[in-house]
Short mmCIF file of C-alpha atoms in Angstrom, two decimals:
data_model
loop_
_atom_site.label_atom_id
_atom_site.label_comp_id
_atom_site.label_asym_id
_atom_site.label_seq_id
_atom_site.Cartn_x
_atom_site.Cartn_y
_atom_site.Cartn_z
CA MET A 250 -30.81 20.42 -32.14
CA VAL A 251 -32.19 16.95 -32.80
CA LEU A 252 -29.81 15.30 -30.36
CA ILE A 253 -30.46 17.87 -27.64
CA THR A 254 -34.22 17.48 -28.04
CA LEU A 255 -34.02 13.69 -27.90
CA ALA A 256 -31.65 13.76 -24.91
CA VAL A 257 -33.93 16.10 -22.96
CA ALA A 258 -36.97 14.01 -23.93
CA THR A 259 -35.25 10.85 -22.73
CA MET A 260 -34.47 12.41 -19.36
CA ALA A 261 -38.01 13.77 -19.08
CA GLY A 262 -39.43 10.36 -19.98
CA VAL A 263 -37.36 8.56 -17.36
CA VAL A 264 -38.29 11.08 -14.65
CA ILE A 265 -42.00 11.01 -15.55
CA ARG A 266 -42.12 7.22 -15.71
CA ARG A 267 -40.37 6.93 -12.35
CA ARG A 268 -42.70 9.41 -10.63
CA ASP A 269 -45.83 8.24 -12.41
CA GLY A 270 -48.54 7.04 -10.10
CA VAL A 271 -46.39 6.96 -6.96
CA PRO A 272 -48.55 8.05 -4.02
CA ARG A 273 -47.04 11.06 -2.29
CA GLU A 274 -47.91 13.07 0.74
CA ALA A 275 -50.36 15.73 -0.32
CA GLY A 276 -48.29 18.90 -0.14
CA GLY A 277 -49.43 22.29 1.06
CA ASP A 278 -52.64 22.66 3.02
CA VAL A 279 -54.15 19.40 4.07
CA GLU A 280 -57.38 19.07 2.20
CA ARG A 281 -60.51 17.45 3.47
CA LEU A 282 -63.25 16.37 1.10
CA THR A 283 -66.84 15.75 2.08
CA SER A 284 -69.37 13.51 0.40
CA GLY A 285 -70.97 16.77 -0.77
CA ASP A 286 -67.76 17.70 -2.63
CA LEU A 287 -67.67 14.29 -4.27
CA ASP A 288 -71.41 13.92 -4.93
CA ALA A 289 -70.97 10.43 -3.54
CA PRO A 290 -70.77 8.87 -0.09
CA LEU A 291 -67.35 8.42 1.48
CA GLY A 292 -66.12 4.89 2.09
CA GLU A 293 -66.52 3.58 5.61
CA ARG A 294 -62.76 3.28 6.13
CA ALA A 295 -61.22 5.03 3.14
CA THR A 296 -62.07 6.48 -0.27
CA LEU A 297 -60.16 6.38 -3.56
CA VAL A 298 -61.00 9.46 -5.61
CA GLN A 299 -60.01 9.23 -9.27
CA PHE A 300 -59.99 12.25 -11.56
CA SER A 301 -60.44 11.21 -15.19
CA SER A 302 -60.97 12.98 -18.49
CA ALA A 303 -62.01 12.15 -22.01
CA PHE A 304 -58.48 12.48 -23.40
CA CYS A 305 -56.76 10.19 -20.95
CA GLN A 306 -55.13 6.94 -21.97
CA PRO A 307 -54.25 5.44 -18.57
CA CYS A 308 -57.62 6.28 -16.95
CA ARG A 309 -59.23 3.02 -17.96
CA ALA A 310 -56.43 0.89 -16.55
CA THR A 311 -56.46 3.01 -13.38
CA ARG A 312 -60.21 2.47 -13.01
CA ARG A 313 -59.65 -1.28 -13.26
CA ILE A 314 -56.86 -1.25 -10.66
CA LEU A 315 -58.88 0.81 -8.20
CA SER A 316 -62.01 -1.31 -8.53
CA GLU A 317 -59.93 -4.43 -7.95
CA VAL A 318 -58.56 -2.83 -4.78
CA THR A 319 -62.02 -1.82 -3.53
CA GLU A 320 -63.21 -5.39 -4.04
CA MET A 321 -60.24 -6.68 -2.08
CA VAL A 322 -60.32 -4.27 0.85
CA PRO A 323 -63.67 -3.94 2.64
CA GLY A 324 -64.98 -0.50 3.56
CA VAL A 325 -63.19 1.29 0.71
CA ALA A 326 -65.14 3.27 -1.87
CA HIS A 327 -63.98 4.21 -5.38
CA VAL A 328 -65.30 7.55 -6.66
CA GLU A 329 -64.49 8.58 -10.22
CA ILE A 330 -64.84 12.25 -11.11
CA ASP A 331 -64.87 13.67 -14.63
CA ALA A 332 -62.33 16.48 -14.33
CA GLU A 333 -64.02 18.52 -17.02
CA THR A 334 -67.37 18.71 -15.24
CA ARG A 335 -65.76 19.44 -11.85
CA LEU A 336 -63.28 22.15 -12.71
CA ASP A 337 -64.01 23.74 -9.32
CA LEU A 338 -62.51 20.71 -7.56
CA VAL A 339 -59.72 20.41 -10.15
CA ARG A 340 -58.68 23.99 -9.45
CA SER A 341 -59.02 23.91 -5.67
CA LEU A 342 -57.05 20.64 -5.44
CA ASN A 343 -54.64 21.78 -8.15
CA VAL A 344 -55.08 18.65 -10.25
CA LEU A 345 -52.83 18.96 -13.31
CA ARG A 346 -53.06 15.53 -14.85
CA THR A 347 -55.47 12.71 -15.34
CA PRO A 348 -55.55 10.26 -13.80
CA THR A 349 -54.93 11.80 -10.41
CA VAL A 350 -55.85 9.55 -7.50
CA LEU A 351 -56.51 10.90 -4.01
CA ILE A 352 -56.52 8.50 -1.10
CA LEU A 353 -58.83 9.74 1.65
CA ASP A 354 -59.13 8.43 5.19
CA ALA A 355 -62.51 7.76 6.83
CA SER A 356 -62.97 11.47 7.63
CA GLY A 357 -62.25 12.54 4.04
CA ARG A 358 -58.75 13.91 4.72
CA VAL A 359 -56.41 13.59 1.72
CA VAL A 360 -53.71 11.25 3.01
CA ARG A 361 -51.88 10.51 -0.24
CA ARG A 362 -52.05 11.65 -3.81
CA ALA A 363 -50.81 9.98 -6.98
CA SER A 364 -50.69 11.54 -10.44
CA GLY A 365 -50.46 9.12 -13.31
CA GLN A 366 -51.44 5.47 -13.34
CA PRO A 367 -50.69 3.99 -9.90
CA ARG A 368 -49.49 0.47 -9.22
CA LYS A 369 -51.86 -1.75 -7.31
CA ALA A 370 -49.35 -2.45 -4.52
CA ASP A 371 -48.75 1.28 -4.04
CA VAL A 372 -52.49 1.93 -3.72
CA ILE A 373 -52.82 -0.84 -1.15
CA GLY A 374 -49.83 0.56 0.77
CA ALA A 375 -51.32 4.05 0.80
CA LEU A 376 -54.67 2.62 1.91
CA GLY A 377 -52.89 1.02 4.85
CA LEU A 378 -51.86 4.51 5.94
CA ALA A 379 -55.36 5.86 5.40
CA VAL A 380 -57.06 3.24 7.56
CA GLY A 381 -54.26 3.47 10.12
CA GLU A 382 -52.95 -0.06 10.02
CA MET B 107 -63.71 4.14 -31.81
CA HIS B 108 -60.67 2.09 -30.92
CA ALA B 109 -57.06 2.02 -32.01
CA ASP B 110 -54.28 -0.55 -32.05
CA PRO B 111 -51.70 0.70 -29.51
CA ARG B 112 -48.87 -0.84 -31.57
CA ALA B 113 -49.92 1.20 -34.61
CA LEU B 114 -49.90 4.34 -32.43
CA ARG B 115 -46.37 3.63 -31.20
CA PHE B 116 -45.22 2.86 -34.75
CA SER B 117 -46.76 6.11 -36.02
CA ALA B 118 -45.02 8.04 -33.24
CA ALA B 119 -41.69 6.46 -34.20
CA VAL B 120 -42.11 7.41 -37.88
CA THR B 121 -43.10 10.92 -36.76
CA VAL B 122 -39.87 11.13 -34.73
CA VAL B 123 -37.81 10.27 -37.84
CA VAL B 124 -39.69 12.72 -40.07
CA LEU B 125 -39.46 15.60 -37.59
CA ALA B 126 -35.77 14.90 -36.96
CA LEU B 127 -35.20 15.09 -40.74
CA VAL B 128 -37.10 18.38 -40.82
CA LEU B 129 -34.73 19.82 -38.20
CA VAL B 130 -31.60 18.44 -39.89
CA THR B 131 -32.48 19.47 -43.45
CA GLY B 132 -34.62 22.52 -42.66
CA GLY B 133 -37.17 21.03 -45.02
CA ALA B 134 -40.35 23.06 -44.71
CA TRP B 135 -42.06 20.82 -47.30
CA LEU B 136 -41.40 17.80 -45.16
CA LEU B 137 -42.95 19.61 -42.19
CA ALA B 138 -45.95 20.49 -44.35
CA PHE B 139 -46.23 16.80 -45.20
CA GLN B 140 -46.12 15.91 -41.48
CA ALA B 141 -48.77 18.56 -40.78
CA VAL B 142 -51.08 16.81 -43.28
CA VAL B 143 -50.33 13.49 -41.54
CA PHE B 144 -51.22 15.04 -38.17
CA ALA B 145 -54.44 16.42 -39.63
CA LEU B 146 -55.41 13.00 -41.01
CA GLY B 147 -54.45 11.43 -37.67
CA ALA B 148 -56.74 13.85 -35.85
CA PHE B 149 -59.57 12.42 -37.97
CA GLY B 150 -58.51 8.89 -37.09
CA ALA B 151 -56.94 8.15 -40.47
CA SER B 152 -53.19 8.32 -39.82
CA PRO B 153 -51.28 7.22 -42.94
CA TYR B 154 -48.49 5.82 -40.74
CA GLY B 155 -51.06 3.73 -38.87
CA MET B 156 -52.29 2.40 -42.21
CA ILE B 157 -48.75 1.44 -43.22
CA PHE B 158 -48.48 -0.47 -39.94
CA LYS B 159 -51.72 -2.30 -40.68
CA GLU B 160 -50.38 -3.28 -44.10
CA ILE B 161 -47.21 -4.74 -42.59
CA VAL B 162 -48.55 -6.32 -39.40
CA LYS B 163 -51.58 -8.51 -39.86
CA SER B 164 -51.79 -10.06 -36.40
CA PRO B 165 -54.53 -8.66 -34.19
CA PRO B 166 -53.49 -6.53 -31.19
CA ARG B 167 -53.67 -8.08 -27.73
CA GLU B 168 -55.84 -5.20 -26.61
CA LEU B 169 -57.34 -2.13 -28.16
CA GLU B 170 -57.39 1.31 -26.64
CA ASP B 171 -59.66 4.30 -26.89
CA ALA B 172 -58.81 6.32 -29.99
CA THR B 173 -59.99 9.67 -28.60
CA PRO B 174 -56.84 10.62 -26.63
CA PRO B 175 -54.35 9.91 -29.46
CA ARG B 176 -56.58 11.73 -31.95
CA PHE B 177 -56.65 14.76 -29.69
CA ALA B 178 -52.86 14.54 -29.40
CA GLN B 179 -52.54 14.45 -33.21
CA GLY B 180 -54.48 17.72 -33.21
CA VAL B 181 -51.98 19.19 -30.74
CA GLY B 182 -49.19 17.94 -33.04
CA LEU B 183 -50.89 19.66 -35.98
CA PHE B 184 -50.93 22.93 -34.02
CA PHE B 185 -47.16 22.74 -33.40
CA ALA B 186 -46.46 21.73 -37.01
CA LEU B 187 -48.46 24.72 -38.28
CA VAL B 188 -46.63 27.09 -35.92
CA GLY B 189 -43.35 25.61 -37.17
CA LEU B 190 -44.46 26.12 -40.79
CA ILE B 191 -45.32 29.74 -40.08
CA GLY B 192 -41.80 30.05 -38.67
CA TYR B 193 -40.22 28.56 -41.81
CA VAL B 194 -42.36 30.61 -44.20
CA THR B 195 -41.75 33.91 -42.37
CA GLN B 196 -38.11 32.88 -41.78
CA ILE B 197 -38.41 33.38 -38.03
CA THR B 198 -35.91 30.60 -37.35
CA PRO B 199 -36.37 30.27 -33.55
CA LEU B 200 -40.12 29.82 -34.07
CA ALA B 201 -39.58 27.22 -36.81
CA LEU B 202 -37.02 25.24 -34.83
CA GLY B 203 -38.76 25.65 -31.45
CA ALA B 204 -42.16 24.43 -32.61
CA THR B 205 -40.69 21.54 -34.61
CA ALA B 206 -38.50 20.52 -31.67
CA ALA B 207 -41.53 20.64 -29.35
CA ALA B 208 -43.41 18.28 -31.68
CA LEU B 209 -40.34 16.02 -31.90
CA PHE B 210 -40.09 16.01 -28.09
CA ALA B 211 -43.70 14.87 -27.72
CA ALA B 212 -43.48 12.29 -30.52
CA PHE B 213 -40.32 10.80 -28.99
CA LEU B 214 -41.90 10.53 -25.53
CA ASN B 215 -44.80 8.71 -27.14
CA ALA B 216 -42.62 6.37 -29.21
CA ALA B 217 -40.08 5.55 -26.51
CA PHE B 218 -42.12 5.73 -23.29
CA GLY B 219 -45.73 5.47 -24.41
CA LEU B 220 -46.43 8.85 -22.82
CA CYS B 221 -49.04 10.99 -24.53
CA LEU B 222 -47.94 14.56 -23.90
CA GLY B 223 -50.68 15.97 -26.11
CA CYS B 224 -53.22 14.21 -23.90
CA GLU B 225 -51.69 15.82 -20.79
CA MET B 226 -52.20 19.22 -22.38
CA PHE B 227 -55.95 18.72 -22.38
CA LEU B 228 -56.69 19.25 -18.69
CA ILE B 229 -54.12 22.03 -18.31
CA VAL B 230 -55.67 23.94 -21.22
CA ARG B 231 -59.17 23.14 -20.04
CA ARG B 232 -58.37 24.49 -16.56
CA LEU B 233 -57.48 27.86 -18.02
CA LEU B 234 -60.82 28.18 -19.75
CA PRO B 235 -63.98 29.19 -17.86
CA ALA B 236 -66.05 26.41 -16.33
CA ALA B 237 -69.07 27.07 -18.56
CA LYS B 238 -70.11 24.07 -20.60
#
């Protein structure tokens, strides 16, 4: 029982760590978010939308990474949303974890989506797609 | 309030050992002990964390927010209590299942630094109505 539990947990841990924060194509219907949805203006070229919550360890580090990226790349906005106060968006976008980061192009279309703490290089790569470079 | 991440990992590792012993020996008293530890941890006073502070005196390189781990200790307490109910009522699958679930989460925390209890928060919150 103990060994099975630990073996399954090890596999789960490896899979989660490997998938964590990797930006993926947003599956299902392509979503488009407006500045009205976000209660904040969209970035001129792209927007990084971060869903956070009170009980979220990697949210702080994610916030730091995303603000570093917005300082580096001009025309990119970083919008942080408290998942608990915007359950409407959480449900319609099917956000299951915090942090979840959506990478929007200039028109607000969700180009990529990462759940878990993303790596800086991955965010920059996904931004490249969003601004069409 | 802030916590030393090393103390959290250490506490998770001790929890793994204790819960594994519970499963091996079927010791309901040991699970009751762990339930008390979870309860204290939920109030930010984990005995395992205190042991760590007694042993390791060097300051942590960085501190992290104590709210998520405290919430997770509360989730751990829930599973420990369900497991205890299982042991007391002799519903073995309940006892073993709940204890194994807590062991699973504690191991992920100790070995990978993943806080499964924290992940539960949004999923549970989504199921509840939006009213604040």
